[in-house]
């Protein structure tokens, strides 16, 4: 991948393709979300639902069912909500948005 992983705002998975929203534009590549999640989890990324992997540094707001990342509203699934919120809280050092 050409972009630094710190520049990635979020990654969307559709079919066999990954769509990266970065500070330098958008990138598309073939791959699986699972392998990418394993690689980026230690760098402050978390799944908010089955389709999106979010860079927690760019979350600006969280509501009951969604998070705002770089101006884009992404839904938080019920099954991923608790773990997503735990990772976000740890990432923020215990601060709540």
mmCIF file of C-alpha atoms in Angstrom:
data_model
loop_
_atom_site.group_PDB
_atom_site.id
_atom_site.type_symbol
_atom_site.label_atom_id
_atom_site.label_comp_id
_atom_site.label_asym_id
_atom_site.label_seq_id
_atom_site.Cartn_x
_atom_site.Cartn_y
_atom_site.Cartn_z
ATOM 1 C CA UNK A 1 0.000 0.000 0.000
ATOM 2 C CA UNK A 2 1.381 3.434 -0.911
ATOM 3 C CA UNK A 3 -0.273 5.472 1.864
ATOM 4 C CA UNK A 4 1.022 5.539 5.427
ATOM 5 C CA UNK A 5 -1.382 3.614 7.684
ATOM 6 C CA UNK A 6 -1.629 6.710 9.935
ATOM 7 C CA UNK A 7 -3.187 8.620 7.008
ATOM 8 C CA UNK A 8 -6.037 6.127 6.649
ATOM 9 C CA UNK A 9 -9.338 7.427 8.044
ATOM 10 C CA UNK A 10 -11.318 4.230 7.511
ATOM 11 C CA UNK A 11 -11.445 1.160 5.302
ATOM 12 C CA UNK A 12 -14.575 -0.257 3.713
ATOM 13 C CA UNK A 13 -14.903 -3.835 2.542
ATOM 14 C CA UNK A 14 -17.175 -4.663 -0.423
ATOM 15 C CA UNK A 15 -16.935 -8.087 -1.927
ATOM 16 C CA UNK A 16 -13.269 -8.925 -2.451
ATOM 17 C CA UNK A 17 -12.156 -5.281 -2.508
ATOM 18 C CA UNK A 18 -11.002 -2.855 0.177
ATOM 19 C CA UNK A 19 -11.638 0.872 -0.208
ATOM 20 C CA UNK A 20 -9.317 3.122 1.793
ATOM 21 C CA UNK A 21 -10.364 6.684 2.681
ATOM 22 C CA UNK A 22 -7.091 8.532 3.344
ATOM 23 C CA UNK A 23 -5.920 12.092 3.836
ATOM 24 C CA UNK A 24 -4.339 11.840 0.359
ATOM 25 C CA UNK A 25 -7.410 10.545 -1.473
ATOM 26 C CA UNK A 26 -8.959 7.140 -1.952
ATOM 27 C CA UNK A 27 -7.233 3.827 -2.647
ATOM 28 C CA UNK A 28 -8.794 0.561 -3.838
ATOM 29 C CA UNK A 29 -7.149 -2.832 -3.580
ATOM 30 C CA UNK A 30 -8.085 -6.464 -3.523
ATOM 31 C CA UNK A 31 -7.911 -8.169 -0.129
ATOM 32 C CA UNK A 32 -9.706 -9.294 2.996
ATOM 33 C CA UNK A 33 -10.752 -7.192 5.953
ATOM 34 C CA UNK A 34 -9.783 -9.915 8.432
ATOM 35 C CA UNK A 35 -6.082 -9.924 7.545
ATOM 36 C CA UNK A 36 -5.955 -6.137 7.481
ATOM 37 C CA UNK A 37 -7.729 -5.904 10.833
ATOM 38 C CA UNK A 38 -5.142 -8.210 12.416
ATOM 39 C CA UNK A 39 -2.343 -6.045 11.044
ATOM 40 C CA UNK A 40 -3.788 -2.632 12.011
ATOM 41 C CA UNK A 41 -5.496 -3.425 15.330
ATOM 42 C CA UNK A 42 -2.314 -2.662 17.292
ATOM 43 C CA UNK A 43 -2.135 0.761 15.598
ATOM 44 C CA UNK A 44 -5.484 2.046 16.878
ATOM 45 C CA UNK A 45 -8.006 0.608 14.433
ATOM 46 C CA UNK A 46 -11.298 -1.066 15.335
ATOM 47 C CA UNK A 47 -14.297 -2.521 13.506
ATOM 48 C CA UNK A 48 -17.532 -0.590 13.982
ATOM 49 C CA UNK A 49 -19.439 -3.119 11.855
ATOM 50 C CA UNK A 50 -18.644 -5.939 9.433
ATOM 51 C CA UNK A 51 -17.915 -3.552 6.556
ATOM 52 C CA UNK A 52 -15.788 -0.826 8.175
ATOM 53 C CA UNK A 53 -12.443 -0.684 9.965
ATOM 54 C CA UNK A 54 -11.951 2.731 11.601
ATOM 55 C CA UNK A 55 -8.819 4.642 12.562
ATOM 56 C CA UNK A 56 -9.822 5.624 16.105
ATOM 57 C CA UNK A 57 -7.709 8.798 15.927
ATOM 58 C CA UNK A 58 -10.194 10.280 13.444
ATOM 59 C CA UNK A 59 -13.434 9.542 15.331
ATOM 60 C CA UNK A 60 -14.939 12.937 16.175
ATOM 61 C CA UNK A 61 -18.354 11.921 17.490
ATOM 62 C CA UNK A 62 -20.209 8.833 18.650
ATOM 63 C CA UNK A 63 -23.977 8.486 18.882
ATOM 64 C CA UNK A 64 -26.080 5.527 19.960
ATOM 65 C CA UNK A 65 -25.777 3.831 16.561
ATOM 66 C CA UNK A 66 -22.981 5.543 14.653
ATOM 67 C CA UNK A 67 -19.602 7.215 14.713
ATOM 68 C CA UNK A 68 -18.428 10.193 12.689
ATOM 69 C CA UNK A 69 -15.064 9.720 10.971
ATOM 70 C CA UNK A 70 -13.703 12.469 8.741
ATOM 71 C CA UNK A 71 -17.227 13.849 8.265
ATOM 72 C CA UNK A 72 -18.687 10.457 7.317
ATOM 73 C CA UNK A 73 -21.291 8.736 9.486
ATOM 74 C CA UNK A 74 -20.591 5.002 9.899
ATOM 75 C CA UNK A 75 -23.046 2.710 11.632
ATOM 76 C CA UNK A 76 -21.980 0.791 14.720
ATOM 77 C CA UNK A 77 -23.516 -2.674 14.806
ATOM 78 C CA UNK A 78 -24.949 -4.032 18.046
ATOM 79 C CA UNK A 79 -22.571 -6.991 17.944
ATOM 80 C CA UNK A 80 -19.474 -4.756 17.591
ATOM 81 C CA UNK A 81 -20.577 -1.825 19.793
ATOM 82 C CA UNK A 82 -19.136 -2.898 23.167
ATOM 83 C CA UNK A 83 -15.719 -3.850 21.827
ATOM 84 C CA UNK A 84 -15.584 -0.769 19.582
ATOM 85 C CA UNK A 85 -16.392 1.529 22.521
ATOM 86 C CA UNK A 86 -13.834 -0.208 24.750
ATOM 87 C CA UNK A 87 -11.106 0.221 22.133
ATOM 88 C CA UNK A 88 -12.095 3.835 21.494
ATOM 89 C CA UNK A 89 -12.037 4.651 25.218
ATOM 90 C CA UNK A 90 -8.626 3.033 25.648
ATOM 91 C CA UNK A 91 -7.331 4.827 22.570
ATOM 92 C CA UNK A 92 -8.489 8.168 23.960
ATOM 93 C CA UNK A 93 -6.868 7.440 27.315
ATOM 94 C CA UNK A 94 -10.157 7.060 29.142
ATOM 95 C CA UNK A 95 -11.663 10.320 27.831
ATOM 96 C CA UNK A 96 -15.203 10.226 26.500
ATOM 97 C CA UNK A 97 -16.128 12.199 23.360
#
